Amino acid sequence: MHKKIYNRIKKYNTIVIARHIGPDPDSLGAQIGLKDIIINNFPNKNVYAVGAPTAKFKYLGTLDKLPDDKHLEEALLIVIDTPDKKRIDGVNVELFKESIKIDHHPFIESVCDIEWIDDTSSSACQMIIELCMKTKLEITKYAAERLFMGLVADTNRFLFNHDNESTVKTFDLVKKLLMSSKIDVTPLYSNLYLRNINEMKLQGYISQNMIITENGVGYITLTEQIIKEHKVDAASAGNLVNNFNYIEGVLVWIMISEDNKQNLLRINIRSRGPHINTVAEEYNGGGHKYASGARVKTYDEAYEIVEKLDELCKEYKESLEGGEIDENK
Ligand code: AMP
């Protein structure tokens, strides 16, 4: 598969790299990193990293305007970190001569001519590192930094390790990346983890007000008023979900944030036990077994999600020996 992808990259003069809507550091790092790698390995190619930009992650680099349709007829499209067609940001797969999907989400549907799907990979960035290590693609320093940031963000600093995140393979690839690129990781961690005081205050509010259900779902409702009072936006509020892992007795945790601009409720869900993506998929969402998101219109739907996840926690605990969670495992 690696060779097949390398040969397609070598073959095409124009290459467009896309990723999912609502970008995160992993999808952006993989996209912008791969663009830099291709341009440096093949200086005569035209490579575009496309999709809506996001100010929050501008430290990862800039994005390009999609070339005219007539250029796409002879172009290769690489879709990164996106399992289904409806979540691809800003391009129509059908307009391209050929397409490749590189993704670490559980399979949803076939979208591209060539699909490399590995849901045992920690991140899309890990897959790009692997692709380069297995082919002649040399990783530039700029790309190494982006790939490192994306991988670190998706594994939450190598913390996630249920069954498909920070594996021996992850550490091995990161070791090789660090040895070959000699990047300084300190400023990269600052990019990812420096928080403003308003977000920290909102984190304090969430800790004080999180409701914990009988079976171990922790959830918080962040109304527009609360979000405004803390001077953050709905996306940053939802992002705080990553900071609530390892609360004793909480297996699944959820941020419900009002986004009045888009007239919807953003639901960010994380788990350290039950697989949550199936419930997210029922509510205009999806994601990974332990990290999912959904978008709903009403609070009734949001609380239905809480109830369904509570039921999942109950079943999960019953499936464990003795029905109790061993917090030390
Ligand atoms: P988030 O909570 O936004 O960081 O998202 C966690 C994971 O769920 C990521 O892999 C997202 O791609 C995925 N995800 C978030 N929202 C949605 C959605 N509305 N539909 C499908 N997948 C989503």
Short mmCIF file of C-alpha atoms and ligand atoms in Angstrom, two decimals:
data_model
loop_
_atom_site.label_atom_id
_atom_site.label_comp_id
_atom_site.label_asym_id
_atom_site.label_seq_id
_atom_site.Cartn_x
_atom_site.Cartn_y
_atom_site.Cartn_z
CA MET A 1 0.00 0.00 0.00
CA HIS A 2 2.80 2.44 0.90
CA LYS A 3 4.48 1.85 -2.47
CA LYS A 4 1.20 2.19 -4.33
CA ILE A 5 0.56 5.58 -2.71
CA TYR A 6 4.14 6.69 -3.34
CA ASN A 7 3.84 5.75 -7.03
CA ARG A 8 0.62 7.77 -7.40
CA ILE A 9 2.25 10.79 -5.74
CA LYS A 10 5.20 10.42 -8.11
CA LYS A 11 2.90 10.15 -11.14
CA TYR A 12 0.77 13.29 -10.79
CA ASN A 13 1.89 16.87 -11.38
CA THR A 14 -1.03 18.42 -9.54
CA ILE A 15 -1.97 17.06 -6.13
CA VAL A 16 -4.71 18.37 -3.84
CA ILE A 17 -4.70 17.35 -0.17
CA ALA A 18 -7.99 17.62 1.71
CA ARG A 19 -9.20 16.66 5.20
CA HIS A 20 -12.35 16.75 7.33
CA ILE A 21 -14.54 19.73 8.20
CA GLY A 22 -13.97 21.15 11.67
CA PRO A 23 -10.21 20.58 11.41
CA ASP A 24 -8.07 19.57 14.38
CA PRO A 25 -4.27 19.52 14.78
CA ASP A 26 -4.02 15.92 13.53
CA SER A 27 -5.84 16.50 10.24
CA LEU A 28 -4.11 19.85 9.64
CA GLY A 29 -0.68 18.56 10.67
CA ALA A 30 -0.98 15.57 8.35
CA GLN A 31 -2.31 17.68 5.48
CA ILE A 32 0.18 20.55 5.71
CA GLY A 33 3.04 18.20 6.60
CA LEU A 34 2.39 15.96 3.60
CA LYS A 35 2.21 18.99 1.28
CA ASP A 36 5.63 20.16 2.46
CA ILE A 37 7.09 16.68 2.05
CA ILE A 38 5.80 16.29 -1.51
CA ILE A 39 6.98 19.75 -2.58
CA ASN A 40 10.44 19.14 -1.17
CA ASN A 41 10.77 15.68 -2.66
CA PHE A 42 9.31 16.71 -6.02
CA PRO A 43 9.96 20.46 -6.47
CA ASN A 44 8.17 20.65 -9.84
CA LYS A 45 4.78 19.48 -8.59
CA ASN A 46 1.88 21.79 -7.77
CA VAL A 47 0.53 20.78 -4.37
CA TYR A 48 -2.45 22.37 -2.63
CA ALA A 49 -3.62 21.84 0.96
CA VAL A 50 -7.26 22.93 0.92
CA GLY A 51 -10.26 23.45 3.21
CA ALA A 52 -11.52 26.19 5.50
CA PRO A 53 -8.77 27.76 7.60
CA THR A 54 -9.06 28.04 11.36
CA ALA A 55 -7.45 30.86 13.33
CA LYS A 56 -7.06 28.66 16.41
CA PHE A 57 -4.56 26.37 14.68
CA LYS A 58 -2.75 28.91 12.51
CA TYR A 59 0.56 27.82 14.05
CA LEU A 60 0.27 24.68 11.90
CA GLY A 61 0.53 26.66 8.67
CA THR A 62 -1.55 28.19 5.92
CA LEU A 63 -3.98 26.63 3.46
CA ASP A 64 -4.41 27.12 -0.28
CA LYS A 65 -7.21 28.02 -2.62
CA LEU A 66 -8.48 25.07 -4.65
CA PRO A 67 -7.36 25.37 -8.30
CA ASP A 68 -10.00 25.65 -11.07
CA ASP A 69 -12.03 22.55 -11.95
CA LYS A 70 -10.20 22.16 -15.29
CA HIS A 71 -6.91 21.54 -13.41
CA LEU A 72 -8.56 18.89 -11.26
CA GLU A 73 -9.41 16.63 -14.18
CA GLU A 74 -5.76 15.64 -14.39
CA ALA A 75 -5.05 15.86 -10.66
CA LEU A 76 -4.67 13.45 -7.76
CA LEU A 77 -6.74 14.02 -4.62
CA ILE A 78 -5.49 12.78 -1.25
CA VAL A 79 -8.16 12.82 1.46
CA ILE A 80 -6.70 12.58 4.95
CA ASP A 81 -8.36 11.70 8.28
CA THR A 82 -11.90 11.58 6.85
CA PRO A 83 -13.98 8.39 6.80
CA ASP A 84 -16.99 9.60 4.81
CA LYS A 85 -17.77 11.80 1.84
CA LYS A 86 -20.01 14.26 3.65
CA ARG A 87 -17.20 15.28 6.04
CA ILE A 88 -14.62 16.12 3.35
CA ASP A 89 -13.94 19.85 3.51
CA GLY A 90 -14.20 21.83 0.29
CA VAL A 91 -13.64 19.34 -2.55
CA ASN A 92 -15.69 17.07 -4.75
CA VAL A 93 -13.94 13.70 -5.14
CA GLU A 94 -15.64 13.09 -8.50
CA LEU A 95 -13.81 15.99 -10.17
CA PHE A 96 -10.39 14.35 -9.81
CA LYS A 97 -8.63 11.92 -12.10
CA GLU A 98 -7.74 9.69 -9.16
CA SER A 99 -8.14 9.77 -5.39
CA ILE A 100 -6.53 8.25 -2.31
CA LYS A 101 -7.90 8.08 1.22
CA ILE A 102 -5.50 7.88 4.19
CA ASP A 103 -7.50 7.50 7.41
CA HIS A 104 -7.37 6.10 10.92
CA HIS A 105 -11.13 6.27 11.68
CA PRO A 106 -13.22 3.11 11.73
CA PHE A 107 -14.46 2.38 8.19
CA ILE A 108 -17.72 4.07 7.19
CA GLU A 109 -17.79 4.06 3.39
CA SER A 110 -15.59 3.76 0.34
CA VAL A 111 -14.92 7.19 -1.13
CA CYS A 112 -11.64 7.03 -3.04
CA ASP A 113 -10.03 4.81 -5.70
CA ILE A 114 -7.31 3.73 -3.29
CA GLU A 115 -8.05 3.53 0.43
CA TRP A 116 -5.48 3.01 3.17
CA ILE A 117 -7.44 2.72 6.38
CA ASP A 118 -5.75 1.77 9.62
CA ASP A 119 -7.89 2.26 12.69
CA THR A 120 -5.10 0.83 14.81
CA SER A 121 -3.05 3.94 14.04
CA SER A 122 -2.99 6.66 16.69
CA SER A 123 -3.46 9.43 14.19
CA ALA A 124 -3.42 10.45 10.57
CA CYS A 125 -0.02 12.01 11.29
CA GLN A 126 1.31 8.61 12.36
CA MET A 127 0.19 7.20 9.01
CA ILE A 128 2.03 9.94 7.11
CA ILE A 129 5.20 9.28 9.14
CA GLU A 130 4.82 5.56 8.38
CA LEU A 131 4.27 6.25 4.67
CA CYS A 132 7.50 8.25 4.53
CA MET A 133 9.52 5.75 6.56
CA LYS A 134 8.42 2.94 4.20
CA THR A 135 9.09 4.85 0.97
CA LYS A 136 11.64 7.27 -0.45
CA LEU A 137 9.72 10.32 0.80
CA GLU A 138 12.04 12.38 2.98
CA ILE A 139 10.43 14.23 5.87
CA THR A 140 11.37 17.92 6.07
CA LYS A 141 11.93 19.61 9.42
CA TYR A 142 8.81 21.74 8.91
CA ALA A 143 6.74 18.62 8.20
CA ALA A 144 8.26 16.71 11.12
CA GLU A 145 7.12 19.48 13.47
CA ARG A 146 3.57 19.41 12.08
CA LEU A 147 3.37 15.62 12.16
CA PHE A 148 4.67 15.53 15.72
CA MET A 149 2.11 18.13 16.88
CA GLY A 150 -0.78 16.30 15.21
CA LEU A 151 0.22 12.95 16.67
CA VAL A 152 0.74 14.38 20.14
CA ALA A 153 -2.65 16.12 20.00
CA ASP A 154 -4.55 13.00 18.89
CA THR A 155 -2.96 10.76 21.51
CA ASN A 156 -3.30 13.48 24.17
CA ARG A 157 0.46 13.39 24.78
CA PHE A 158 0.64 9.59 24.43
CA LEU A 159 -1.94 9.19 27.19
CA PHE A 160 -4.60 7.37 25.16
CA ASN A 161 -3.78 3.72 25.04
CA HIS A 162 -6.99 1.69 24.99
CA ASP A 163 -6.36 -0.44 21.96
CA ASN A 164 -5.41 1.71 19.07
CA GLU A 165 -3.65 4.85 20.13
CA SER A 166 -0.17 4.99 21.63
CA THR A 167 1.21 1.61 20.66
CA VAL A 168 4.76 0.34 20.40
CA LYS A 169 4.54 1.22 16.70
CA THR A 170 3.59 4.80 17.60
CA PHE A 171 6.59 5.19 19.89
CA ASP A 172 8.87 3.53 17.35
CA LEU A 173 7.78 5.87 14.53
CA VAL A 174 8.06 8.93 16.80
CA LYS A 175 11.53 7.83 17.86
CA LYS A 176 12.60 7.56 14.21
CA LEU A 177 11.00 10.92 13.42
CA LEU A 178 12.79 12.65 16.29
CA MET A 179 16.12 11.02 15.50
CA SER A 180 16.03 11.93 11.82
CA SER A 181 14.58 15.44 12.09
CA LYS A 182 16.17 16.59 15.38
CA ILE A 183 13.23 18.93 16.02
CA ASP A 184 12.92 20.85 19.28
CA VAL A 185 9.61 19.75 20.79
CA THR A 186 9.37 22.40 23.55
CA PRO A 187 7.87 25.19 21.40
CA LEU A 188 5.59 22.65 19.75
CA TYR A 189 4.09 21.69 23.12
CA SER A 190 3.58 25.40 23.84
CA ASN A 191 1.60 25.76 20.61
CA LEU A 192 -0.65 22.90 21.60
CA TYR A 193 -1.07 23.40 25.32
CA LEU A 194 -0.69 27.07 26.16
CA ARG A 195 -4.11 28.13 27.48
CA ASN A 196 -5.43 31.55 28.17
CA ILE A 197 -6.71 32.26 31.65
CA ASN A 198 -10.34 32.44 30.47
CA GLU A 199 -10.24 28.82 29.32
CA MET A 200 -8.70 27.81 32.64
CA LYS A 201 -11.52 29.58 34.48
CA LEU A 202 -14.08 27.77 32.35
CA GLN A 203 -12.29 24.51 33.14
CA GLY A 204 -12.73 25.37 36.82
CA TYR A 205 -16.43 26.04 36.22
CA ILE A 206 -16.81 22.66 34.50
CA SER A 207 -15.06 20.85 37.37
CA GLN A 208 -17.38 22.54 39.87
CA ASN A 209 -20.57 21.87 37.96
CA MET A 210 -20.14 18.57 36.13
CA ILE A 211 -23.07 16.23 36.76
CA ILE A 212 -22.20 12.55 37.17
CA THR A 213 -24.87 9.98 36.38
CA GLU A 214 -25.46 6.73 38.23
CA ASN A 215 -23.39 4.66 35.82
CA GLY A 216 -20.47 7.02 35.30
CA VAL A 217 -21.26 9.63 32.65
CA GLY A 218 -19.94 13.08 33.55
CA TYR A 219 -21.59 15.88 31.60
CA ILE A 220 -21.82 19.63 31.56
CA THR A 221 -24.10 22.00 29.71
CA LEU A 222 -22.38 25.19 28.56
CA THR A 223 -25.00 27.72 27.55
CA GLU A 224 -24.09 30.65 25.37
CA GLN A 225 -24.30 32.87 28.43
CA ILE A 226 -21.74 30.79 30.35
CA ILE A 227 -19.45 30.65 27.32
CA LYS A 228 -19.74 34.43 26.85
CA GLU A 229 -19.15 35.14 30.55
CA HIS A 230 -15.90 33.22 30.28
CA LYS A 231 -14.96 35.09 27.07
CA VAL A 232 -14.27 31.94 25.02
CA ASP A 233 -16.02 30.50 21.94
CA ALA A 234 -18.04 27.28 21.63
CA ALA A 235 -15.21 25.44 19.87
CA SER A 236 -12.67 26.25 22.61
CA ALA A 237 -15.22 25.30 25.25
CA GLY A 238 -15.77 21.90 23.62
CA ASN A 239 -12.05 21.37 23.27
CA LEU A 240 -11.74 21.35 27.07
CA VAL A 241 -13.25 17.85 26.95
CA ASN A 242 -9.69 16.55 26.56
CA ASN A 243 -8.78 17.79 30.04
CA PHE A 244 -11.23 15.61 31.97
CA ASN A 245 -9.73 12.16 31.59
CA TYR A 246 -9.12 9.96 34.63
CA ILE A 247 -11.80 11.16 37.00
CA GLU A 248 -12.51 8.27 39.34
CA GLY A 249 -15.89 6.72 38.54
CA VAL A 250 -16.31 8.69 35.30
CA LEU A 251 -16.08 6.42 32.27
CA VAL A 252 -17.61 8.74 29.68
CA TRP A 253 -17.59 12.52 29.73
CA ILE A 254 -19.46 14.99 27.59
CA MET A 255 -19.44 18.72 26.87
CA ILE A 256 -22.72 20.11 25.54
CA SER A 257 -21.97 23.60 24.20
CA GLU A 258 -24.46 26.03 22.67
CA ASP A 259 -23.32 27.37 19.32
CA ASN A 260 -25.86 30.04 18.53
CA LYS A 261 -23.97 31.19 15.44
CA GLN A 262 -24.70 27.83 13.85
CA ASN A 263 -27.92 27.34 15.79
CA LEU A 264 -26.93 23.97 17.19
CA LEU A 265 -25.50 22.18 20.20
CA ARG A 266 -21.97 20.83 19.88
CA ILE A 267 -21.47 17.56 21.68
CA ASN A 268 -17.91 16.45 22.47
CA ILE A 269 -17.64 12.97 23.93
CA ARG A 270 -14.71 11.03 25.36
CA SER A 271 -14.53 7.59 26.97
CA ARG A 272 -12.10 5.38 28.80
CA GLY A 273 -14.33 2.32 28.63
CA PRO A 274 -17.39 1.90 26.42
CA HIS A 275 -17.24 2.48 22.66
CA ILE A 276 -19.11 5.74 22.11
CA ASN A 277 -18.96 6.29 18.34
CA THR A 278 -22.12 4.27 17.61
CA VAL A 279 -24.21 6.59 19.79
CA ALA A 280 -22.56 9.67 18.21
CA GLU A 281 -23.40 8.30 14.76
CA GLU A 282 -27.11 8.25 15.66
CA TYR A 283 -26.97 12.01 16.25
CA ASN A 284 -25.37 13.50 13.17
CA GLY A 285 -21.94 12.64 14.44
CA GLY A 286 -19.27 9.99 14.61
CA GLY A 287 -15.60 9.59 15.36
CA HIS A 288 -13.51 7.04 17.19
CA LYS A 289 -14.38 4.41 19.79
CA TYR A 290 -13.08 6.64 22.59
CA ALA A 291 -13.33 10.13 21.08
CA SER A 292 -16.43 11.21 19.21
CA GLY A 293 -18.52 14.25 18.45
CA ALA A 294 -22.08 15.03 17.40
CA ARG A 295 -24.21 18.02 16.46
CA VAL A 296 -27.86 18.27 17.56
CA LYS A 297 -30.57 20.91 17.44
CA THR A 298 -32.31 20.44 20.79
CA TYR A 299 -31.53 19.82 24.43
CA ASP A 300 -33.90 16.82 24.33
CA GLU A 301 -31.57 15.15 21.84
CA ALA A 302 -28.49 16.15 23.84
CA TYR A 303 -29.87 14.57 27.02
CA GLU A 304 -30.96 11.50 25.06
CA ILE A 305 -27.28 11.06 24.19
CA VAL A 306 -26.41 11.32 27.89
CA GLU A 307 -29.02 8.65 28.71
CA LYS A 308 -27.84 6.30 25.96
CA LEU A 309 -24.24 6.66 27.07
CA ASP A 310 -25.26 6.04 30.67
CA GLU A 311 -26.88 2.79 29.51
CA LEU A 312 -23.69 1.91 27.63
CA CYS A 313 -21.66 2.51 30.81
CA LYS A 314 -24.03 0.23 32.72
CA GLU A 315 -23.64 -2.55 30.14
CA TYR A 316 -19.87 -2.00 30.09
CA LYS A 317 -19.60 -2.34 33.86
CA GLU A 318 -21.80 -5.43 33.86
CA SER A 319 -19.58 -6.98 31.20
CA LEU A 320 -16.57 -6.62 33.48
CA GLU A 321 -15.81 -9.33 35.94
CA GLY A 322 -17.76 -8.59 39.12
CA GLY A 323 -19.40 -5.54 37.53
CA GLU A 324 -16.81 -3.20 39.05
CA ILE A 325 -14.20 -1.09 37.30
CA ASP A 326 -10.67 -1.71 38.44
CA GLU A 327 -9.33 1.86 38.37
CA ASN A 328 -5.76 0.57 38.44
CA LYS A 329 -6.09 -1.28 35.16
P1 AMP B 1 -14.04 16.46 18.77
O1 AMP B 1 -14.77 16.16 20.02
O2 AMP B 1 -14.67 17.55 17.95
O3 AMP B 1 -12.57 16.68 19.02
O4 AMP B 1 -14.13 15.18 17.82
C1 AMP B 1 -13.63 13.93 18.21
C2 AMP B 1 -13.67 12.98 17.02
O5 AMP B 1 -15.02 12.85 16.56
C3 AMP B 1 -12.89 13.42 15.77
O6 AMP B 1 -12.32 12.26 15.20
C4 AMP B 1 -13.90 14.00 14.84
O7 AMP B 1 -13.56 13.80 13.50
C5 AMP B 1 -15.14 13.20 15.19
N1 AMP B 1 -16.34 14.06 15.05
C6 AMP B 1 -16.62 15.18 15.74
N2 AMP B 1 -17.80 15.72 15.36
C7 AMP B 1 -18.28 14.90 14.40
C8 AMP B 1 -19.46 14.90 13.58
N3 AMP B 1 -20.41 15.83 13.70
N4 AMP B 1 -19.60 13.89 12.68
C9 AMP B 1 -18.68 12.91 12.56
N5 AMP B 1 -17.55 12.84 13.31
C10 AMP B 1 -17.34 13.82 14.20
#
